[in-house]
Amino acid sequence: MPTAEFQLNFLRRIQWLLESSSYTSTYKFALLIAVTNLSIESSTSDNSECVIFYEQLAEQFIQLYWTQALPFSDQCGESILKQSTTTGQAKVITSILTLQEETKTTNLNIARTRHIKKWQSTIKEIARTIKNNPAKYLQSAEDKVSREFFYIYNSREKAIILRSGIAYCFARFSQIIHKLCQQYWTEFVRNNRHNQLYFSDDIDLQGFLFNQSRQDLSLLVPILNETQQGQCFYCQKPLKKDIEVDHFVPWSKYPNDTTHNFVLTDHKCNNSKRDYLAEERFYEKWLRRNQQYGQVIEQETDGIGFISNQKRSETISQWAYQVAVEHEDLVWSPELNMRLRTINPELLPRLRG
């Protein structure tokens, strides 16, 4: 594990990147978020280096920018927000718009799974954009001098290699990085003179840019209901009219929708759990559910346009519970006499040793 001083220096560098380095688009924020997500998915829990390929970053960029490439205003189909202060639109947005037009869909997973050649072509195009722009200049200020404290940039490589301890820090401080990047990203888009026409005083711009998927989660109910035998995942009471879809690992901890992360709850449990992790016994129950029904969930949700990646979901869950142990976080229980308590690592056998 990196030393406390190393981790503090990491946070200082994140602060410097956000406040001092130069940029003319939102790419820097997207790259920081993408590297954070991939550091989590890498399961790096020590001082190891971490290899992140540009095509992995490209997939993250598409997920981040996909709904931002949709019109901002229902009244104006041309109201796609500008993500650059220079003339024209950011190239990543243009690549996504072309993909949406060619595949005739605004559903990301349908574009990814049913138009494989076009999807792969877009991934390669966006990977080149990332390599030639934000990855090259992320660690530079207006003096154009690269500090290279996170990674050494090499234009001949297909990946960036995070230095020792850096992936661990990105994963550990993920919530801070996500929130800061989203705030700076929102301010950049709001202050962009090209976008002023579409804004009003009461607009929730950050909600538009970063809220969870606009897919209709109710489509998941009949699929998940069968795996739960018609019972709330947490309190096990029969699900009737108040059925809700819950992110088992909360959206606030890792903002990506994958179908294996969803469970069905009643309104009372979902409203009470909020952004907490469920207590340890439910982690084991969730893993067993995915082991038993994972393939069924993937097959049935793929047809309605949802992203499925069981391994990714379970890697993220392990990271989330490990961080909870390190931070002595509170976990939620449906029991009335003890809604919240400190997590107990002894009840998480998969994290022992």
Short mmCIF file of C-alpha atoms in Angstrom, two decimals:
data_model
loop_
_atom_site.label_atom_id
_atom_site.label_comp_id
_atom_site.label_asym_id
_atom_site.label_seq_id
_atom_site.Cartn_x
_atom_site.Cartn_y
_atom_site.Cartn_z
CA MET A 1 0.00 0.00 0.00
CA PRO A 2 1.36 3.49 -0.83
CA THR A 3 2.46 5.56 2.15
CA ALA A 4 0.26 8.27 3.62
CA GLU A 5 2.62 10.91 2.22
CA PHE A 6 2.39 9.38 -1.26
CA GLN A 7 -1.40 9.44 -1.10
CA LEU A 8 -1.41 13.06 0.08
CA ASN A 9 0.89 14.03 -2.78
CA PHE A 10 -1.46 12.24 -5.18
CA LEU A 11 -4.37 14.40 -3.98
CA ARG A 12 -2.24 17.53 -4.32
CA ARG A 13 -1.53 16.58 -7.93
CA ILE A 14 -5.23 16.01 -8.66
CA GLN A 15 -5.91 19.46 -7.24
CA TRP A 16 -3.15 20.94 -9.40
CA LEU A 17 -4.49 19.23 -12.52
CA LEU A 18 -7.95 20.64 -11.97
CA GLU A 19 -6.90 24.15 -11.01
CA SER A 20 -3.65 24.85 -12.82
CA SER A 21 -3.23 22.76 -15.94
CA SER A 22 -4.44 24.16 -19.24
CA TYR A 23 -7.38 22.81 -21.25
CA THR A 24 -9.81 23.88 -23.96
CA SER A 25 -12.27 20.97 -23.69
CA THR A 26 -13.80 18.60 -21.15
CA TYR A 27 -11.44 15.79 -22.15
CA LYS A 28 -9.25 16.22 -19.07
CA PHE A 29 -12.15 15.56 -16.72
CA ALA A 30 -13.30 12.59 -18.79
CA LEU A 31 -9.79 11.12 -18.79
CA LEU A 32 -9.45 11.44 -15.01
CA ILE A 33 -12.83 9.77 -14.48
CA ALA A 34 -12.02 7.03 -17.02
CA VAL A 35 -8.64 6.28 -15.42
CA THR A 36 -10.33 6.19 -12.02
CA ASN A 37 -12.95 3.68 -13.21
CA LEU A 38 -10.38 1.46 -14.89
CA SER A 39 -8.15 1.56 -11.82
CA ILE A 40 -11.08 0.23 -9.82
CA GLU A 41 -11.75 -2.48 -12.38
CA SER A 42 -8.07 -3.49 -12.42
CA SER A 43 -8.32 -4.73 -8.79
CA THR A 44 -4.93 -3.16 -8.05
CA SER A 45 -4.69 -3.09 -4.26
CA ASP A 46 -1.00 -2.40 -3.71
CA ASN A 47 1.94 -0.48 -5.19
CA SER A 48 1.76 -2.25 -8.55
CA GLU A 49 1.88 -0.48 -11.88
CA CYS A 50 -1.30 -0.64 -13.95
CA VAL A 51 -1.57 -0.93 -17.74
CA ILE A 52 -4.56 0.89 -19.26
CA PHE A 53 -5.09 0.54 -23.00
CA TYR A 54 -6.39 3.45 -25.05
CA GLU A 55 -9.26 1.33 -26.34
CA GLN A 56 -10.35 0.74 -22.73
CA LEU A 57 -10.29 4.49 -22.21
CA ALA A 58 -12.27 4.95 -25.43
CA GLU A 59 -15.06 2.72 -24.15
CA GLN A 60 -15.18 4.75 -20.94
CA PHE A 61 -15.31 8.00 -22.96
CA ILE A 62 -18.24 6.70 -24.98
CA GLN A 63 -20.12 5.83 -21.80
CA LEU A 64 -19.38 9.26 -20.32
CA TYR A 65 -20.28 11.28 -23.43
CA TRP A 66 -23.06 9.12 -24.89
CA THR A 67 -26.08 10.91 -23.42
CA GLN A 68 -24.24 14.25 -23.59
CA ALA A 69 -24.31 13.80 -27.36
CA LEU A 70 -28.12 13.94 -27.22
CA PRO A 71 -30.00 17.26 -27.54
CA PHE A 72 -30.05 19.21 -24.29
CA SER A 73 -33.39 20.87 -24.99
CA ASP A 74 -36.55 19.06 -26.07
CA GLN A 75 -37.55 22.18 -27.97
CA CYS A 76 -34.35 22.33 -30.00
CA GLY A 77 -32.93 19.27 -31.68
CA GLU A 78 -29.70 21.15 -32.44
CA SER A 79 -29.01 21.84 -28.75
CA ILE A 80 -26.12 19.42 -28.30
CA LEU A 81 -23.89 21.10 -25.75
CA LYS A 82 -20.44 22.20 -26.88
CA GLN A 83 -17.63 20.48 -24.98
CA SER A 84 -14.86 22.68 -26.38
CA THR A 85 -14.13 26.40 -26.34
CA THR A 86 -12.58 26.24 -29.80
CA THR A 87 -14.50 26.37 -33.07
CA GLY A 88 -16.71 23.35 -33.65
CA GLN A 89 -17.62 20.41 -31.46
CA ALA A 90 -15.27 18.17 -29.50
CA LYS A 91 -14.13 15.31 -31.74
CA VAL A 92 -15.34 12.60 -29.34
CA ILE A 93 -18.88 14.01 -29.48
CA THR A 94 -18.69 14.08 -33.28
CA SER A 95 -17.54 10.45 -33.35
CA ILE A 96 -20.45 9.43 -31.12
CA LEU A 97 -22.96 11.40 -33.19
CA THR A 98 -21.73 9.63 -36.32
CA LEU A 99 -22.09 6.25 -34.60
CA GLN A 100 -25.63 7.09 -33.44
CA GLU A 101 -26.56 8.19 -36.94
CA GLU A 102 -25.05 5.16 -38.69
CA THR A 103 -26.57 2.65 -36.24
CA LYS A 104 -29.87 4.55 -36.08
CA THR A 105 -30.03 4.20 -32.30
CA THR A 106 -29.39 6.28 -29.20
CA ASN A 107 -29.15 3.15 -27.06
CA LEU A 108 -25.50 2.60 -26.24
CA ASN A 109 -25.70 -1.16 -25.71
CA ILE A 110 -27.62 -1.76 -28.93
CA ALA A 111 -24.95 0.17 -30.83
CA ARG A 112 -22.25 -1.85 -29.08
CA THR A 113 -23.73 -5.34 -29.51
CA ARG A 114 -25.68 -5.17 -32.78
CA HIS A 115 -23.34 -3.02 -34.86
CA ILE A 116 -20.00 -4.52 -33.90
CA LYS A 117 -17.94 -3.27 -36.86
CA LYS A 118 -19.13 0.33 -36.51
CA TRP A 119 -18.63 0.15 -32.73
CA GLN A 120 -15.07 -1.15 -33.06
CA SER A 121 -14.28 1.49 -35.66
CA THR A 122 -15.53 4.23 -33.32
CA ILE A 123 -13.53 2.78 -30.42
CA LYS A 124 -10.34 2.94 -32.50
CA GLU A 125 -11.11 6.49 -33.65
CA ILE A 126 -11.76 7.74 -30.12
CA ALA A 127 -8.70 5.87 -28.81
CA ARG A 128 -6.57 7.85 -31.29
CA THR A 129 -8.19 11.08 -30.14
CA ILE A 130 -7.42 10.28 -26.50
CA LYS A 131 -3.85 9.28 -27.28
CA ASN A 132 -3.12 12.41 -29.32
CA ASN A 133 -4.85 14.88 -27.04
CA PRO A 134 -5.77 14.46 -23.38
CA ALA A 135 -3.35 11.62 -22.63
CA LYS A 136 -0.50 13.59 -24.16
CA TYR A 137 -1.29 16.90 -22.47
CA LEU A 138 -3.03 15.92 -19.21
CA GLN A 139 0.04 16.45 -17.04
CA SER A 140 1.09 19.72 -18.69
CA ALA A 141 0.37 23.30 -17.69
CA GLU A 142 0.40 26.35 -19.92
CA ASP A 143 4.20 26.14 -20.04
CA LYS A 144 3.73 22.87 -22.03
CA VAL A 145 6.08 21.05 -19.65
CA SER A 146 4.82 17.56 -18.79
CA ARG A 147 5.23 16.61 -15.12
CA GLU A 148 4.51 12.90 -15.74
CA PHE A 149 3.69 12.13 -12.13
CA PHE A 150 0.91 9.66 -13.02
CA TYR A 151 2.41 8.03 -16.11
CA ILE A 152 5.11 8.54 -18.74
CA TYR A 153 3.58 9.35 -22.11
CA ASN A 154 4.89 7.40 -25.09
CA SER A 155 3.29 8.10 -28.46
CA ARG A 156 4.37 4.68 -29.78
CA GLU A 157 2.54 2.68 -27.13
CA LYS A 158 -1.05 1.39 -27.23
CA ALA A 159 -1.48 2.01 -23.53
CA ILE A 160 -0.49 4.20 -20.63
CA ILE A 161 1.21 2.59 -17.65
CA LEU A 162 0.26 4.13 -14.34
CA ARG A 163 3.27 4.46 -12.05
CA SER A 164 3.58 2.36 -8.90
CA GLY A 165 0.86 3.20 -6.38
CA ILE A 166 -1.09 5.50 -8.71
CA ALA A 167 -3.87 3.03 -9.61
CA TYR A 168 -4.38 2.31 -5.91
CA CYS A 169 -4.80 6.04 -5.23
CA PHE A 170 -7.19 6.56 -8.14
CA ALA A 171 -9.37 3.74 -6.81
CA ARG A 172 -9.16 4.79 -3.17
CA PHE A 173 -10.07 8.42 -3.83
CA SER A 174 -12.55 7.67 -6.59
CA GLN A 175 -15.53 9.43 -5.03
CA ILE A 176 -13.53 12.62 -4.49
CA ILE A 177 -12.21 12.52 -8.06
CA HIS A 178 -15.65 11.83 -9.54
CA LYS A 179 -17.31 14.66 -7.65
CA LEU A 180 -14.57 17.19 -8.35
CA CYS A 181 -14.37 16.31 -12.05
CA GLN A 182 -18.14 16.48 -12.42
CA GLN A 183 -18.20 19.89 -10.74
CA TYR A 184 -15.40 21.31 -12.90
CA TRP A 185 -16.90 19.68 -16.02
CA THR A 186 -20.30 21.23 -15.30
CA GLU A 187 -18.78 24.68 -14.76
CA PHE A 188 -16.83 24.39 -18.00
CA VAL A 189 -19.95 23.52 -20.01
CA ARG A 190 -22.06 26.17 -18.24
CA ASN A 191 -19.48 28.91 -18.85
CA ASN A 192 -18.97 27.98 -22.50
CA ARG A 193 -20.38 30.90 -24.47
CA HIS A 194 -21.64 28.53 -27.19
CA ASN A 195 -24.08 26.94 -24.73
CA GLN A 196 -25.62 30.04 -23.15
CA LEU A 197 -28.65 30.02 -25.43
CA TYR A 198 -29.97 26.80 -23.89
CA PHE A 199 -29.63 27.58 -20.19
CA SER A 200 -32.12 29.03 -17.73
CA ASP A 201 -31.63 29.94 -14.09
CA ASP A 202 -33.25 26.79 -12.74
CA ILE A 203 -31.65 24.23 -15.04
CA ASP A 204 -30.04 21.16 -13.45
CA LEU A 205 -27.07 20.97 -15.78
CA GLN A 206 -25.07 18.53 -13.66
CA GLY A 207 -28.10 16.26 -13.54
CA PHE A 208 -28.27 16.24 -17.35
CA LEU A 209 -24.54 15.59 -17.75
CA PHE A 210 -24.02 12.91 -15.12
CA ASN A 211 -27.24 11.42 -13.86
CA GLN A 212 -27.59 7.70 -14.27
CA SER A 213 -28.72 6.13 -17.51
CA ARG A 214 -31.99 7.37 -18.96
CA GLN A 215 -32.97 3.80 -19.75
CA ASP A 216 -36.28 2.63 -18.36
CA LEU A 217 -35.29 0.42 -15.41
CA SER A 218 -38.83 -0.90 -15.12
CA LEU A 219 -37.99 -3.16 -18.08
CA LEU A 220 -35.76 -5.13 -15.70
CA VAL A 221 -38.55 -5.94 -13.26
CA PRO A 222 -39.94 -9.14 -14.88
CA ILE A 223 -36.41 -10.47 -15.46
CA LEU A 224 -35.12 -9.86 -11.93
CA ASN A 225 -38.42 -10.74 -10.30
CA GLU A 226 -38.08 -14.31 -11.45
CA THR A 227 -34.57 -14.63 -9.95
CA GLN A 228 -35.88 -13.33 -6.61
CA GLN A 229 -39.03 -15.44 -6.52
CA GLY A 230 -41.15 -12.32 -6.26
CA GLN A 231 -39.55 -11.16 -3.01
CA CYS A 232 -37.71 -8.00 -2.00
CA PHE A 233 -33.98 -8.72 -2.17
CA TYR A 234 -33.47 -7.30 1.32
CA CYS A 235 -36.51 -7.83 3.56
CA GLN A 236 -37.87 -10.80 1.55
CA LYS A 237 -41.41 -9.54 1.73
CA PRO A 238 -43.57 -10.20 -1.34
CA LEU A 239 -43.16 -7.55 -4.04
CA LYS A 240 -46.49 -6.05 -5.01
CA LYS A 241 -47.14 -2.61 -6.49
CA ASP A 242 -44.20 -0.74 -4.97
CA ILE A 243 -41.44 -2.57 -6.86
CA GLU A 244 -38.24 -0.55 -7.34
CA VAL A 245 -34.88 -1.27 -8.97
CA ASP A 246 -31.90 -0.72 -6.68
CA HIS A 247 -28.20 -0.39 -7.50
CA PHE A 248 -26.65 -2.98 -5.17
CA VAL A 249 -23.36 -1.06 -5.26
CA PRO A 250 -24.77 2.47 -5.13
CA TRP A 251 -24.50 4.74 -8.15
CA SER A 252 -22.75 7.32 -5.95
CA LYS A 253 -19.87 4.91 -5.35
CA TYR A 254 -19.42 3.77 -8.96
CA PRO A 255 -21.49 5.57 -11.61
CA ASN A 256 -21.97 2.89 -14.23
CA ASP A 257 -25.05 0.79 -14.93
CA THR A 258 -24.47 -2.92 -15.44
CA THR A 259 -27.41 -5.30 -15.17
CA HIS A 260 -25.79 -7.66 -12.66
CA ASN A 261 -25.62 -4.78 -10.18
CA PHE A 262 -29.42 -4.39 -10.08
CA VAL A 263 -31.76 -5.98 -7.54
CA LEU A 264 -35.47 -5.54 -6.91
CA THR A 265 -36.70 -4.01 -3.66
CA ASP A 266 -39.83 -2.56 -2.20
CA HIS A 267 -40.04 1.22 -1.79
CA LYS A 268 -39.38 1.11 1.94
CA CYS A 269 -36.07 -0.73 1.65
CA ASN A 270 -34.86 1.24 -1.37
CA ASN A 271 -35.68 4.55 0.25
CA SER A 272 -33.97 3.53 3.49
CA LYS A 273 -30.82 2.05 1.91
CA ARG A 274 -30.10 5.13 -0.23
CA ASP A 275 -26.34 5.43 -0.93
CA TYR A 276 -25.15 2.87 1.62
CA LEU A 277 -23.73 -0.56 0.94
CA ALA A 278 -25.96 -3.36 2.18
CA GLU A 279 -24.69 -5.35 5.14
CA GLU A 280 -22.33 -8.26 4.62
CA ARG A 281 -24.87 -11.08 4.32
CA PHE A 282 -26.44 -9.39 1.32
CA TYR A 283 -23.09 -9.18 -0.44
CA GLU A 284 -22.82 -12.96 -0.27
CA LYS A 285 -26.45 -13.31 -1.33
CA TRP A 286 -25.87 -11.01 -4.31
CA LEU A 287 -22.79 -12.97 -5.40
CA ARG A 288 -24.76 -16.22 -5.19
CA ARG A 289 -27.59 -14.69 -7.20
CA ASN A 290 -25.17 -13.71 -9.96
CA GLN A 291 -23.48 -17.09 -9.91
CA GLN A 292 -26.80 -18.86 -10.30
CA TYR A 293 -28.62 -16.48 -12.65
CA GLY A 294 -25.84 -14.38 -14.18
CA GLN A 295 -26.06 -15.91 -17.63
CA VAL A 296 -29.84 -15.66 -17.70
CA ILE A 297 -29.72 -11.99 -16.65
CA GLU A 298 -27.18 -11.22 -19.38
CA GLN A 299 -29.12 -12.99 -22.12
CA GLU A 300 -32.49 -11.49 -21.28
CA THR A 301 -31.32 -7.91 -20.66
CA ASP A 302 -29.09 -7.79 -23.72
CA GLY A 303 -32.17 -7.94 -25.90
CA ILE A 304 -33.60 -4.77 -24.36
CA GLY A 305 -30.41 -2.74 -24.66
CA PHE A 306 -28.76 -2.94 -21.22
CA ILE A 307 -25.04 -3.38 -20.62
CA SER A 308 -24.06 -6.65 -18.93
CA ASN A 309 -20.65 -7.50 -17.53
CA GLN A 310 -20.79 -9.85 -14.57
CA LYS A 311 -17.05 -9.90 -13.95
CA ARG A 312 -16.86 -6.11 -13.98
CA SER A 313 -19.80 -5.83 -11.57
CA GLU A 314 -18.25 -8.28 -9.13
CA THR A 315 -14.80 -6.66 -9.33
CA ILE A 316 -16.39 -3.29 -8.53
CA SER A 317 -18.32 -4.82 -5.64
CA GLN A 318 -15.16 -6.29 -4.13
CA TRP A 319 -13.46 -2.90 -4.38
CA ALA A 320 -16.47 -1.14 -2.79
CA TYR A 321 -16.59 -3.47 0.20
CA GLN A 322 -12.81 -3.41 0.61
CA VAL A 323 -12.85 0.39 0.72
CA ALA A 324 -15.71 0.22 3.24
CA VAL A 325 -13.56 -2.01 5.45
CA GLU A 326 -10.55 0.32 5.19
CA HIS A 327 -12.67 3.37 6.01
CA GLU A 328 -14.78 1.59 8.65
CA ASP A 329 -17.87 2.69 6.76
CA LEU A 330 -21.45 2.12 7.82
CA VAL A 331 -23.50 -0.59 6.14
CA TRP A 332 -27.28 -0.74 5.92
CA SER A 333 -29.66 -3.36 7.25
CA PRO A 334 -33.43 -3.69 6.73
CA GLU A 335 -33.79 -4.53 10.43
CA LEU A 336 -35.66 -1.76 12.25
CA ASN A 337 -33.61 -2.04 15.43
CA MET A 338 -30.29 -1.46 13.63
CA ARG A 339 -30.47 0.31 10.28
CA LEU A 340 -26.78 1.30 10.19
CA ARG A 341 -23.64 -0.10 11.79
CA THR A 342 -19.92 -0.26 11.10
CA ILE A 343 -18.94 -2.91 8.59
CA ASN A 344 -17.46 -6.11 10.01
CA PRO A 345 -14.71 -7.59 7.79
CA GLU A 346 -15.03 -10.95 9.57
CA LEU A 347 -18.44 -11.33 7.94
CA LEU A 348 -16.93 -10.88 4.47
CA PRO A 349 -15.06 -14.17 3.90
CA ARG A 350 -14.14 -13.23 0.33
CA LEU A 351 -12.13 -10.27 1.65
CA ARG A 352 -10.26 -12.15 4.37
CA GLY A 353 -6.50 -12.56 4.07
#
